[in-house]
mmCIF file of C-alpha atoms and ligand atoms in Angstrom:
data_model
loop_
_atom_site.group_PDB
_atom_site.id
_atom_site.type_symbol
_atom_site.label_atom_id
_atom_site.label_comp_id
_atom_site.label_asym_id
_atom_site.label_seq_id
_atom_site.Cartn_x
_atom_site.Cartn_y
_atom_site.Cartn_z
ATOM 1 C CA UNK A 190 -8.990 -82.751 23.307
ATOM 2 C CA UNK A 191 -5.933 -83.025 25.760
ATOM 3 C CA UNK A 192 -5.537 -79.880 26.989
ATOM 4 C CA UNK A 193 -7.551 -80.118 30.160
ATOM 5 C CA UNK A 194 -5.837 -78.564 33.501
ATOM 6 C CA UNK A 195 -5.861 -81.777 35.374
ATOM 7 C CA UNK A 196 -3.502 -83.146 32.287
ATOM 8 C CA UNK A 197 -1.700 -80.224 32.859
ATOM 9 C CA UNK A 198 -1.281 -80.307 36.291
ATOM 10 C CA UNK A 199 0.076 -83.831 36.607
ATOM 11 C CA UNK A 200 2.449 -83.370 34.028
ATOM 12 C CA UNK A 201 3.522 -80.334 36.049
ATOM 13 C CA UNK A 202 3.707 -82.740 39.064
ATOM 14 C CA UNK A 203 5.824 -85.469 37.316
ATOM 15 C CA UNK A 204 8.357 -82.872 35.918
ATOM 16 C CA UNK A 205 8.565 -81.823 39.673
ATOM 17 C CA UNK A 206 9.123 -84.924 40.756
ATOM 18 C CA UNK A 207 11.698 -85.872 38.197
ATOM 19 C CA UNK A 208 14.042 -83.819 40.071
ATOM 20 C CA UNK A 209 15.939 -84.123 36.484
ATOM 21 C CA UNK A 210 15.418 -84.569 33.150
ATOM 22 C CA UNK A 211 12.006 -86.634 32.528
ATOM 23 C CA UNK A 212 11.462 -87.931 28.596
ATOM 24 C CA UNK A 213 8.580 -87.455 26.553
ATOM 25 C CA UNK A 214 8.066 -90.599 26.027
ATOM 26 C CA UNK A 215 8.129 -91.810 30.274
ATOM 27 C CA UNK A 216 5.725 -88.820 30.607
ATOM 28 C CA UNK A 217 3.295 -89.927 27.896
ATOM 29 C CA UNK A 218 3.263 -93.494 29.405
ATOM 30 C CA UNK A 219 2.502 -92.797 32.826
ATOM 31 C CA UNK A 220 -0.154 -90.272 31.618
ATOM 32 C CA UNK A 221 -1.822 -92.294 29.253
ATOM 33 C CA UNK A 222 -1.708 -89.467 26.459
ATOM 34 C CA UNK A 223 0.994 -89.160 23.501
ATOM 35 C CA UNK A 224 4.066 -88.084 23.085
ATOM 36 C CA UNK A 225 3.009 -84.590 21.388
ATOM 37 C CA UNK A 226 0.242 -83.974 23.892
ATOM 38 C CA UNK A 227 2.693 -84.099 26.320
ATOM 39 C CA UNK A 228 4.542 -81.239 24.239
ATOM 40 C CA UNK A 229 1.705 -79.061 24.044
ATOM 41 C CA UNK A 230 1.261 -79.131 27.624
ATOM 42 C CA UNK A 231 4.724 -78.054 28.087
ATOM 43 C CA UNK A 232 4.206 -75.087 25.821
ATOM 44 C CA UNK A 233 0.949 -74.188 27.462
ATOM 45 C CA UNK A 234 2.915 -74.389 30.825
ATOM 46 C CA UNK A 235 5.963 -72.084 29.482
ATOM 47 C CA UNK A 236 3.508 -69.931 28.556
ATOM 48 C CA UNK A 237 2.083 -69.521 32.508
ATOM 49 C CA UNK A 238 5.820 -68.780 33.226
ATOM 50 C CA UNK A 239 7.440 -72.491 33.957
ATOM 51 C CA UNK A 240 10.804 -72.303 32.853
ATOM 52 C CA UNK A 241 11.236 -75.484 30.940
ATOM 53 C CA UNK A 242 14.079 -76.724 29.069
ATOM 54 C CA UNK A 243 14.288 -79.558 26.511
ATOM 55 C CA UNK A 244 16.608 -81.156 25.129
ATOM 56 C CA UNK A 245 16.579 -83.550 22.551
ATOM 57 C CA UNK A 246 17.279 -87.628 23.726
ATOM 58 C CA UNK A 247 17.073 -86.146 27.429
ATOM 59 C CA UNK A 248 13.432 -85.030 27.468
ATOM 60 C CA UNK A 249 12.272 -81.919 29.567
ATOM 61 C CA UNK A 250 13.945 -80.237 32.887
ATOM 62 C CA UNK A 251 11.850 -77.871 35.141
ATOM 63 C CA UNK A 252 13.630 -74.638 35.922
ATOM 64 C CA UNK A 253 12.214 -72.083 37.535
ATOM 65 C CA UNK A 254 8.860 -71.673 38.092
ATOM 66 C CA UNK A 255 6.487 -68.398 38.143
ATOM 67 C CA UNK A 256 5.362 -66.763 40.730
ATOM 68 C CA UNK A 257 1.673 -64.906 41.054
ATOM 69 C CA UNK A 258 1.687 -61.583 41.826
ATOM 70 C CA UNK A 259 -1.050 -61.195 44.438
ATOM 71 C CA UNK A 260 -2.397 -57.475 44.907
ATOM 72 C CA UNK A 261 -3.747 -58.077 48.146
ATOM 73 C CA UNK A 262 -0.525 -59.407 49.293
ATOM 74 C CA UNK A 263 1.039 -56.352 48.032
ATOM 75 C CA UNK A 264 -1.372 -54.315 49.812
ATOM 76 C CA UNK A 265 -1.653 -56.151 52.823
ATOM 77 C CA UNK A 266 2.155 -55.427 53.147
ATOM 78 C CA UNK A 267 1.742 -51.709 52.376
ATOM 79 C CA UNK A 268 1.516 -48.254 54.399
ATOM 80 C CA UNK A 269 1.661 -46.279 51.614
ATOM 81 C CA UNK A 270 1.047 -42.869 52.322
ATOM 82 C CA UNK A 271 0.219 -41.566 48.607
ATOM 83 C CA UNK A 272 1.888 -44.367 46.420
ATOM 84 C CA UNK A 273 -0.815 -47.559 46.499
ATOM 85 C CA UNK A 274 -3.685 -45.246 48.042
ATOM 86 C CA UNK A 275 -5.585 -44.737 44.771
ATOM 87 C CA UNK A 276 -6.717 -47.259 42.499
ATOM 88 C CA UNK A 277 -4.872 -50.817 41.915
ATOM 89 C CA UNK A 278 -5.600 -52.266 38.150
ATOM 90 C CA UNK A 279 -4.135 -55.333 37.560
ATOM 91 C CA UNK A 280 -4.097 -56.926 34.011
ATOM 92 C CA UNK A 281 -2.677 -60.302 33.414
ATOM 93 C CA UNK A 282 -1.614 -58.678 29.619
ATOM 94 C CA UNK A 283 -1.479 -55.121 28.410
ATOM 95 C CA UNK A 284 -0.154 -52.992 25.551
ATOM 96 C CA UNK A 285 1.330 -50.506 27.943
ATOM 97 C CA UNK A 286 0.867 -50.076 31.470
ATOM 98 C CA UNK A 287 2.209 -46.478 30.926
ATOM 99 C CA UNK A 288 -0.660 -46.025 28.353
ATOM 100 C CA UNK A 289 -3.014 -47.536 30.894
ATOM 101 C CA UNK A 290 -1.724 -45.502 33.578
ATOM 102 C CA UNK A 291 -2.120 -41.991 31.297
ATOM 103 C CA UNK A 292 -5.670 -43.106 30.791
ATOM 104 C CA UNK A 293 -6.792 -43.115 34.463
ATOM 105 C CA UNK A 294 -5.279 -39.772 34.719
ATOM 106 C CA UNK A 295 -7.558 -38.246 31.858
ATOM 107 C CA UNK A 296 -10.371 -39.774 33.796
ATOM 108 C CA UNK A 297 -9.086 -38.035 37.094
ATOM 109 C CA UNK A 298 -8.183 -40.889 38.500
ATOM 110 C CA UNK A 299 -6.620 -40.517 42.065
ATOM 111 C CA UNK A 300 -3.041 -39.857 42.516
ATOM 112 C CA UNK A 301 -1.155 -42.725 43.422
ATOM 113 C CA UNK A 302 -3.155 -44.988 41.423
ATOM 114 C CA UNK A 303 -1.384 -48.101 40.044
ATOM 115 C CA UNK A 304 -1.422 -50.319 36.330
ATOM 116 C CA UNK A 305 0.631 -53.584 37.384
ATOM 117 C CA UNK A 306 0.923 -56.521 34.451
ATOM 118 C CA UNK A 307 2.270 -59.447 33.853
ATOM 119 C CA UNK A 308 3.445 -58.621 30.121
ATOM 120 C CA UNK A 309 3.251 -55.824 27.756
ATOM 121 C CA UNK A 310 2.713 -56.149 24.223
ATOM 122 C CA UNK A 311 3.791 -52.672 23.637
ATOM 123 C CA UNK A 312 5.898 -51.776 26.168
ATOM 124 C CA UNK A 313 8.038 -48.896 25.514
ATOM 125 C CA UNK A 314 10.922 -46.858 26.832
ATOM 126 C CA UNK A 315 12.600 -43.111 26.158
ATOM 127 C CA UNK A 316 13.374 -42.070 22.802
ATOM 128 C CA UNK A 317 10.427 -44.257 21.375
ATOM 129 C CA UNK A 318 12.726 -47.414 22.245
ATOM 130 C CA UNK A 319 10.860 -51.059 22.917
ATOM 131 C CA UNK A 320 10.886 -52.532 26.376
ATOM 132 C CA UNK A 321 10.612 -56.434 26.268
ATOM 133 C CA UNK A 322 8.662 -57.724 29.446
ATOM 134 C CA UNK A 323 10.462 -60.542 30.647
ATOM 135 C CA UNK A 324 9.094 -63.625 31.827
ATOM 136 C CA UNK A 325 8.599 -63.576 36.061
ATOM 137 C CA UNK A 326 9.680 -59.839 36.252
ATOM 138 C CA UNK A 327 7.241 -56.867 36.949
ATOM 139 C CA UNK A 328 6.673 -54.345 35.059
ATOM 140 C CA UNK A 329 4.093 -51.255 36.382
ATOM 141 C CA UNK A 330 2.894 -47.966 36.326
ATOM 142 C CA UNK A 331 1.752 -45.224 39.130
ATOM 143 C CA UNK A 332 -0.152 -42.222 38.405
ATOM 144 C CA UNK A 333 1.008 -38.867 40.421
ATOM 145 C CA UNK A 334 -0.728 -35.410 40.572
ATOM 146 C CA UNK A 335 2.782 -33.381 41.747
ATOM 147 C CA UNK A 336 1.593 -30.379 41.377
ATOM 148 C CA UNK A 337 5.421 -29.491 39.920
ATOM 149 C CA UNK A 338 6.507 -26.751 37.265
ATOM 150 C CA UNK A 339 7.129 -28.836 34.492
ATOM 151 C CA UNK A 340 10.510 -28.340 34.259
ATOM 152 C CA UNK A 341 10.584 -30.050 37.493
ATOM 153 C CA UNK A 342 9.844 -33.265 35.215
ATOM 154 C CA UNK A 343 13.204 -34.713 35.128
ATOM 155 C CA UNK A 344 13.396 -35.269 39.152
ATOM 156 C CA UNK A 345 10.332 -37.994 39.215
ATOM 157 C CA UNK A 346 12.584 -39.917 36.977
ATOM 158 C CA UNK A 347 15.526 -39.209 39.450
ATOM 159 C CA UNK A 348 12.969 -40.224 42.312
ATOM 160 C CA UNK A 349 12.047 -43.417 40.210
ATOM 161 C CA UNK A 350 15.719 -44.767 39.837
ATOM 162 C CA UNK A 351 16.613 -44.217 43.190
ATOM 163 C CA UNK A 352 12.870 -46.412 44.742
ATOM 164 C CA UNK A 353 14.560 -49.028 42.200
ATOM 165 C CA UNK A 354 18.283 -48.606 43.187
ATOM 166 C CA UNK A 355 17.447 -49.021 47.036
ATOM 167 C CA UNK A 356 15.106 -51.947 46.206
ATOM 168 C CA UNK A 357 16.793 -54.248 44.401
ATOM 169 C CA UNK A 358 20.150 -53.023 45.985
ATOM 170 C CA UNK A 359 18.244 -54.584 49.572
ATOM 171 C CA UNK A 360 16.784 -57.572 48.621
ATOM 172 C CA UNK A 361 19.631 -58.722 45.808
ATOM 173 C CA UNK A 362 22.248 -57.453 48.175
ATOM 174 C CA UNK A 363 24.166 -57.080 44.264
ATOM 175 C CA UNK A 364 26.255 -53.646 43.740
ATOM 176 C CA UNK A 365 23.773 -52.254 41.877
ATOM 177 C CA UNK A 366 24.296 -48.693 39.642
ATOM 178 C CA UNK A 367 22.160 -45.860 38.554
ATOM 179 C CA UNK A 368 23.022 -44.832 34.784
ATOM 180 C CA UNK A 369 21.813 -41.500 33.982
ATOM 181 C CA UNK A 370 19.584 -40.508 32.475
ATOM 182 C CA UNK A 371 16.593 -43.909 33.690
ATOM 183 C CA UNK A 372 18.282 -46.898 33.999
ATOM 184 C CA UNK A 373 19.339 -49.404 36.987
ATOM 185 C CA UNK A 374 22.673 -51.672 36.239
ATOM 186 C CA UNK A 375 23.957 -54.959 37.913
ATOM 187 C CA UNK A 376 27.594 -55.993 36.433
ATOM 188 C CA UNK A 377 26.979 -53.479 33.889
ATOM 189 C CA UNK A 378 23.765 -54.519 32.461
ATOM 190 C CA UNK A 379 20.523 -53.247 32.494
ATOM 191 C CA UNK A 380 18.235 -54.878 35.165
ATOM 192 C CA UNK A 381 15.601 -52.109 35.301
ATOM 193 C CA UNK A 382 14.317 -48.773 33.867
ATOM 194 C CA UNK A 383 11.971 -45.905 33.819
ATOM 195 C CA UNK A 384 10.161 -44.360 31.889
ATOM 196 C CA UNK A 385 8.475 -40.739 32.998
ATOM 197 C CA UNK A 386 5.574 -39.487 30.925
ATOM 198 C CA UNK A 387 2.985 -36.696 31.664
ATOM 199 C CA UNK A 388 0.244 -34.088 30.814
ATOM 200 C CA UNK A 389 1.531 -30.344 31.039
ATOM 201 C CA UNK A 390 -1.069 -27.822 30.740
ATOM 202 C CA UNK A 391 0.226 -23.991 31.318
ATOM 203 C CA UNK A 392 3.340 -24.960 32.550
ATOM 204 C CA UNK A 393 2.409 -26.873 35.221
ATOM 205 C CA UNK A 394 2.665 -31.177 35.543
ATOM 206 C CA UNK A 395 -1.002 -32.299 35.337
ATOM 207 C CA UNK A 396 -0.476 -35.407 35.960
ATOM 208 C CA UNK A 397 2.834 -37.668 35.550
ATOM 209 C CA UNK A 398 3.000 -41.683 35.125
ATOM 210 C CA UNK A 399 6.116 -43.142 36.257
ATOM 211 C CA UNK A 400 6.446 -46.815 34.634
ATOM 212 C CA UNK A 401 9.013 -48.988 36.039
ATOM 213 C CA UNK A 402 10.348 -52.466 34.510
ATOM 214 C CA UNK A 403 12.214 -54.847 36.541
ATOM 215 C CA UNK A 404 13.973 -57.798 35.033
ATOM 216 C CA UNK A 405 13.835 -60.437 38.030
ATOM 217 C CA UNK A 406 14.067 -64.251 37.483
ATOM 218 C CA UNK A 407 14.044 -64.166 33.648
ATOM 219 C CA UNK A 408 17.003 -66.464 32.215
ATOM 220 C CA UNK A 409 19.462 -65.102 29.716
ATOM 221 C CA UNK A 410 17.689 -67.814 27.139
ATOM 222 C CA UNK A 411 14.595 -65.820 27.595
ATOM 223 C CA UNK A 412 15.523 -62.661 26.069
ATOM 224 C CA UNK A 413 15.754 -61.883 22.894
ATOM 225 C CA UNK A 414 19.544 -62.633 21.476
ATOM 226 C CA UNK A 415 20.051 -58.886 20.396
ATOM 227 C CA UNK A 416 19.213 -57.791 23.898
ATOM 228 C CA UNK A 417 21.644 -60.497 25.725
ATOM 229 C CA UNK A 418 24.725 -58.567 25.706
ATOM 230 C CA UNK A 419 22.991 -55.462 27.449
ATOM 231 C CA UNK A 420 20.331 -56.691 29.325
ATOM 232 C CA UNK A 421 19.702 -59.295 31.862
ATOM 233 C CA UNK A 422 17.767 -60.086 35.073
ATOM 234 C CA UNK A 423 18.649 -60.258 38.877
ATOM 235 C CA UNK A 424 18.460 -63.911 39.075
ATOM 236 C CA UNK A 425 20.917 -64.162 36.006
ATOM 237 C CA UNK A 426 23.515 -61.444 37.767
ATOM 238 C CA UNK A 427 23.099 -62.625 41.004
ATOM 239 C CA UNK A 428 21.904 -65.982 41.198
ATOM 240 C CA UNK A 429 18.855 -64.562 43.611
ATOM 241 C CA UNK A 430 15.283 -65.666 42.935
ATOM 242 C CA UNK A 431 13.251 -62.308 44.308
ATOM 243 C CA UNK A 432 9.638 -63.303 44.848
ATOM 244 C CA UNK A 433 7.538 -60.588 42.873
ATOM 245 C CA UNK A 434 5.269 -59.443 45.531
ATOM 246 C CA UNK A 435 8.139 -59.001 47.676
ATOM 247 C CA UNK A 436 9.788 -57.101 45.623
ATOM 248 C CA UNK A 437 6.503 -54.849 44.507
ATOM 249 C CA UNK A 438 5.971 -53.924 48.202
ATOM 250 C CA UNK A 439 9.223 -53.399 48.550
ATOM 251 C CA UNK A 440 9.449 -50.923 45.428
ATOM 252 C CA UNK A 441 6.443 -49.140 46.279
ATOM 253 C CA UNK A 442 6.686 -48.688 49.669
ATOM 254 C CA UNK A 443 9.706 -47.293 48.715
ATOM 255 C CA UNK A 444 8.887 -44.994 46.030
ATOM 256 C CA UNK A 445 6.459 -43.430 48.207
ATOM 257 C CA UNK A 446 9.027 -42.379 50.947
ATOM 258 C CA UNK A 447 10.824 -40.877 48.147
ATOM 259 C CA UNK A 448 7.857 -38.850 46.814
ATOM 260 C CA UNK A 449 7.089 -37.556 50.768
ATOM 261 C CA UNK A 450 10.442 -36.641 50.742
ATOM 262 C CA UNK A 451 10.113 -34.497 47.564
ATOM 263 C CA UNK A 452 6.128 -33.090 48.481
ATOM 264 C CA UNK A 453 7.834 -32.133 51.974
ATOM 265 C CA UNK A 454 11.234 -31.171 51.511
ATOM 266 C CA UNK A 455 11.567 -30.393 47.688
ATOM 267 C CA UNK A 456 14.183 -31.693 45.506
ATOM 268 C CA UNK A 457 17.226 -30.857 47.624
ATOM 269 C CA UNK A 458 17.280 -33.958 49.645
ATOM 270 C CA UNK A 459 16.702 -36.267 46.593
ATOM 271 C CA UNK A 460 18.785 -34.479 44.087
ATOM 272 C CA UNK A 461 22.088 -34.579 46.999
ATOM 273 C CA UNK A 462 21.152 -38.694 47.224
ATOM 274 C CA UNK A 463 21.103 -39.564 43.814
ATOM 275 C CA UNK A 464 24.485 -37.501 43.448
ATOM 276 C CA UNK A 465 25.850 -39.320 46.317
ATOM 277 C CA UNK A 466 24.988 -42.810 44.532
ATOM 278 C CA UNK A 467 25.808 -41.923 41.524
ATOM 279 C CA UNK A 468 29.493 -40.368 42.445
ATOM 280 C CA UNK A 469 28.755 -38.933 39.097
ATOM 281 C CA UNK A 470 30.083 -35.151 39.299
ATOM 282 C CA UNK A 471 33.486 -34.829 37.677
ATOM 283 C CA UNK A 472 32.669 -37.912 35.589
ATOM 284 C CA UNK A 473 33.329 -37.298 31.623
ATOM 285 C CA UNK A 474 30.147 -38.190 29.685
ATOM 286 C CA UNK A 475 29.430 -38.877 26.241
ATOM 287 C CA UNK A 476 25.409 -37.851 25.714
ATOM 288 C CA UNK A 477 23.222 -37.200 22.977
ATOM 289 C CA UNK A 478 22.130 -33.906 22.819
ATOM 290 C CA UNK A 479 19.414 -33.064 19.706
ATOM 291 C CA UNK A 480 20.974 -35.986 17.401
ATOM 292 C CA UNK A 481 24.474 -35.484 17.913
ATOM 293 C CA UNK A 482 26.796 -36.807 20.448
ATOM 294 C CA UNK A 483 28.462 -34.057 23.432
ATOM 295 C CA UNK A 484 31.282 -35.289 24.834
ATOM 296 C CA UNK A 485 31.975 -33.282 28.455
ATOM 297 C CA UNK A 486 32.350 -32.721 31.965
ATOM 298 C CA UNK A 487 29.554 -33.407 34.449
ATOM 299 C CA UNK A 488 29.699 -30.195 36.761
ATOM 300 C CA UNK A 489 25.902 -30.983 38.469
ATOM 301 C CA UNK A 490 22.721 -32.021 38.605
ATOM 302 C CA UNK A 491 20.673 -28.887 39.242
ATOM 303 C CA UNK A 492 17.715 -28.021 41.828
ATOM 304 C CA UNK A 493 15.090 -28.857 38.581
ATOM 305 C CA UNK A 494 17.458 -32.337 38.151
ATOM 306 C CA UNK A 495 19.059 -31.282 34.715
ATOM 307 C CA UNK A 496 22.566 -32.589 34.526
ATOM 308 C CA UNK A 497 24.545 -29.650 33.671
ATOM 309 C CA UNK A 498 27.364 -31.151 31.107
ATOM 310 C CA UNK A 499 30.442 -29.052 29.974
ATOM 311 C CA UNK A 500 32.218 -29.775 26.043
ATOM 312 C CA UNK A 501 35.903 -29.095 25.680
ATOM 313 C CA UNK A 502 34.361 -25.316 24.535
ATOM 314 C CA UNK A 503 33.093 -24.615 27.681
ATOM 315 C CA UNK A 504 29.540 -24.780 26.687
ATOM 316 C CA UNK A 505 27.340 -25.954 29.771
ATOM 317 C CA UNK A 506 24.229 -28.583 28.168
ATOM 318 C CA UNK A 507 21.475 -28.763 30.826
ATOM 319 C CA UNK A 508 20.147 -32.067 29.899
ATOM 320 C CA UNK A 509 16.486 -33.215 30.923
ATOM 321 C CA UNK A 510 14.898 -36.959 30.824
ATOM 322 C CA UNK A 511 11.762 -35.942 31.228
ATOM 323 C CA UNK A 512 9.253 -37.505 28.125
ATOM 324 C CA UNK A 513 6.030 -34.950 28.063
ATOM 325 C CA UNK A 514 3.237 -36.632 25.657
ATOM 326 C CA UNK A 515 1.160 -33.656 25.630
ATOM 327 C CA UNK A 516 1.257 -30.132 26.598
ATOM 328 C CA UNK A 517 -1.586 -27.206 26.057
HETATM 329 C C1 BTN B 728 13.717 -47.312 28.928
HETATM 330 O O1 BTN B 728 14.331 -48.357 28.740
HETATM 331 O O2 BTN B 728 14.011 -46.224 28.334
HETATM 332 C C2 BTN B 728 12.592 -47.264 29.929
HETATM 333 C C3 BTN B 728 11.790 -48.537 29.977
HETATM 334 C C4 BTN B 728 10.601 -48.429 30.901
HETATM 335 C C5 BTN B 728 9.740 -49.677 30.863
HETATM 336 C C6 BTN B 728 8.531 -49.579 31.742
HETATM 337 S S1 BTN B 728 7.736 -51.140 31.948
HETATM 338 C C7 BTN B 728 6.347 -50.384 32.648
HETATM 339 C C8 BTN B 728 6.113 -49.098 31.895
HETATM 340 N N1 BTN B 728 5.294 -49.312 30.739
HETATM 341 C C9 BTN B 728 5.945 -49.055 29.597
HETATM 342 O O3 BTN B 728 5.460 -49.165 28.449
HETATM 343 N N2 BTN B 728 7.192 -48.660 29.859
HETATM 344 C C10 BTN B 728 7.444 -48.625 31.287
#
């Protein structure tokens, strides 16, 4: 058996060292192992995250490498005031962290609680759409208690975009864009989205799980090929390596000033913001509204955050995001 850590670990160290391309066959040597252990170490140490190309009569070439997402780091750099003040569950791999998230809140779990992973399984997005977890990104969910009519919905998804806009906006420095209805764009492509869920019972939000995927240091080669053309990371648009933790304090220190500013002002302030980011009044919009396409006029985004839309018959559409999964 040759896949003990130390093994592991040194041909980690020689690939670092290699400052290049190192062959399969100089590695096995100087390890004392064969040729194909040496590739099964490599795929055990793509599978932690290392970035590793190979190429055949060249060998293998470190890339990037992962980073670990600490919580107490995260914490430590945290004074949340709701956001991060109720339960932290970290799972190296999940189906869902929305789905873990929705648990704690039918176990009363504390608002502000959190479901942070490494990868998702099942990860999912509006409309019953996939979300692929990318390699050295983050990808979480927090659990609110709003206390919000539930057509009131559609603004923590407003809230969510903007946390993510001002976040990766600071630390990429990119242009970065807000696409209505949940996702975040660099050069056009999707970099990050959200995905709103929650319990309504009489009308009221029970509770609400915002989930929130960031594509960070992943390399086009890592997505899937369909996905290429539409989706890609910050390090890919940008060139910027964002250290996770960095970028989770960041985020959620972030998305809880944004949810005081809702709990103590309403949804004025936030609604006015993501207007003024979005320089999206006037814009013509093509949307699907219950399976067919309306083409019109944005005139607003309402005090509830429905974007009020206008076809060439002078119809106003007041279009929510919100995604309820159950309601009594
Ligand atoms: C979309 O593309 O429509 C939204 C995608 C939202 C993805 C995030 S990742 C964390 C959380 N858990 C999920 O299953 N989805 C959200």
């Amino acid at each position: 058996m040759i896949s003990t850590p130390s093994t592991r670990q040194r041909v980690l160290s020689l690939l670092r060292q290699s400052r290049g391309w190192l062959s399969g066959q100089e590695a096995a040597e100087r390890l004392g192992i064969s040729r194909a252990a040496v590739g099964k170490h490599i795929t055990a140490l793509r599978a932690e995250g290392h970035l590793i190309e190979a190429v055949s009569r060249r060998g293998y070439r470190l890339g990037m490498e992962p980073d670990a997402v600490a919580v107490e780091a995260i914490q430590a750099a945290l004074k949340a005031r709701v956001i991060g003040r109720g339960q932290w569950v970290w799972l190296d791999q999940t189906t869902s962290t929305n789905s873990e998230a929705a648990a704690l809140g039918l176990a009363g779990a504390p608002e502000g609680s959190l479901v942070l992973t490494d990868s998702q399984t099942l990860g999912r997005g509006r409309k019953g759409r996939k979300w692929f977890s990318a390699r050295r990104s983050i990808q979480f969910s927090v659990l609110l208690r709003p206390g919000l009519p539930a057509r009131r919905l559609s603004v923590l998804t407003l809230l969510a975009c903007l946390a993510v806009h001002k976040t990766l906006a600071d630390l990429s420095q990119a242009a970065c864009a807000i696409k209505w209805p949940n996702d975040i764009l660099i050069s056009g492509k999707k970099v990050a989205a959200v995905l709103v869920e929650a319990a309504i019972i009489g009308g009221e939000i029970e509770w609400a799980v915002l989930g929130i995927g960031c594509n960070l240091n992943a390399v086009r080669a890592e997505f899937p090929e369909e996905l290429r053309e539409i989706v890609t990371s910050v390090y890919e648009a940008t060139g910027r390596k964002l250290a996770r933790n960095t970028v989770y304090a960041k985020l959620i220190a972030e998305l809880d000033r944004y949810y005081a500013l809702l709990t103590e002002s309403g949804s004025g302030p936030l609604i006015a913001e993501w207007k003024q980011k979005t320089n999206i009044i006037g814009n013509t919009l093509s949307l699907a509204v219950n399976s067919r396409v309306v083409t019109g006029e944005v005139l607003d985004l309402d005090t509830d955050g429905l974007l009020l839309l206008r076809d060439s018959t002078g119809t106003v559409h007041a279009l929510e995001v919100g995604d309820p999964v159950e309601s009594a």
